[in-house]
Amino acid sequence: MTNETADARPIKNKSYKNCMALNKVFKGGVAKSRTTKNKGVKIKNQPFVSKTLYNKNKKNDRDKDGIACER
């Protein structure tokens, strides 16, 4: 999983309208923590890890596994 970087800090507080918008910036979605496990099928891209960004976008976590908009 990708950790937060200086480049990502300005957008970590953004609430995205839907998964399409979030995945344009974070191809693998956003995970609540490094230890979060995906409940669904194997994902193609690693999620970006940010508790703050996840909390802003948890409405997009349909399966409630701690990863919003995983691909």
Coordinates of C-alpha atoms in Angstrom, one line a residue:
M1 CA 0.0 0.0 0.0
T2 CA 1.2 3.5 -0.7
N3 CA 1.9 5.9 2.1
E4 CA 1.0 9.5 2.3
T5 CA 3.5 11.8 0.6
A6 CA 4.0 15.5 0.6
D7 CA 2.4 15.7 -2.9
A8 CA -0.8 14.1 -1.6
R9 CA -1.2 16.2 1.5
P10 CA -3.2 19.0 -0.2
I11 CA -5.9 16.5 -1.4
K12 CA -6.1 14.2 1.6
N13 CA -9.0 16.1 3.1
K14 CA -11.1 16.0 -0.1
S15 CA -14.4 14.3 -0.3
Y16 CA -14.9 12.8 -3.7
K17 CA -18.4 12.7 -5.3
N18 CA -18.0 9.0 -6.4
C19 CA -15.5 6.2 -7.0
M20 CA -14.9 7.4 -10.6
A21 CA -13.7 10.7 -9.3
L22 CA -11.6 9.2 -6.5
N23 CA -10.0 6.6 -8.8
K24 CA -8.8 9.3 -11.2
V25 CA -6.5 10.4 -8.4
F26 CA -6.0 7.2 -6.4
K27 CA -6.2 4.2 -8.9
G28 CA -6.3 1.6 -6.1
G29 CA -8.7 3.5 -3.9
V30 CA -8.1 4.6 -0.3
A31 CA -7.5 2.3 2.7
K32 CA -8.1 3.2 6.3
S33 CA -4.8 1.6 7.4
R34 CA -1.9 -0.6 6.2
T35 CA -3.4 -3.7 7.8
T36 CA -6.8 -3.3 6.1
K37 CA -7.7 -6.4 4.1
N38 CA -10.0 -6.5 1.1
K39 CA -13.1 -8.6 1.4
G40 CA -13.8 -8.9 -2.3
V41 CA -11.9 -10.2 -5.2
K42 CA -8.2 -9.6 -5.7
I43 CA -7.5 -5.9 -6.4
K44 CA -5.3 -4.8 -9.3
N45 CA -3.9 -1.6 -7.8
Q46 CA -2.6 -1.0 -4.3
P47 CA -4.8 1.4 -2.3
F48 CA -3.4 4.7 -1.0
V49 CA -3.3 4.6 2.9
S50 CA -4.8 7.6 4.7
K51 CA -7.2 7.4 7.6
T52 CA -8.2 11.1 7.0
L53 CA -8.9 10.6 3.3
Y54 CA -10.7 7.3 4.0
N55 CA -13.0 8.9 6.6
K56 CA -13.9 11.7 4.1
N57 CA -14.8 9.1 1.5
K58 CA -16.1 6.1 3.5
K59 CA -19.5 6.6 1.9
N60 CA -17.9 5.0 -1.2
D61 CA -16.8 1.9 0.7
R62 CA -19.7 -0.3 -0.4
D63 CA -18.5 -3.5 1.2
K64 CA -17.4 -1.8 4.4
D65 CA -14.0 -3.5 4.4
G66 CA -12.0 -0.3 5.2
I67 CA -11.0 0.3 1.5
A68 CA -13.0 2.9 -0.4
C69 CA -13.2 2.4 -4.2
E70 CA -10.8 -0.5 -4.4
R71 CA -10.0 -1.8 -7.9

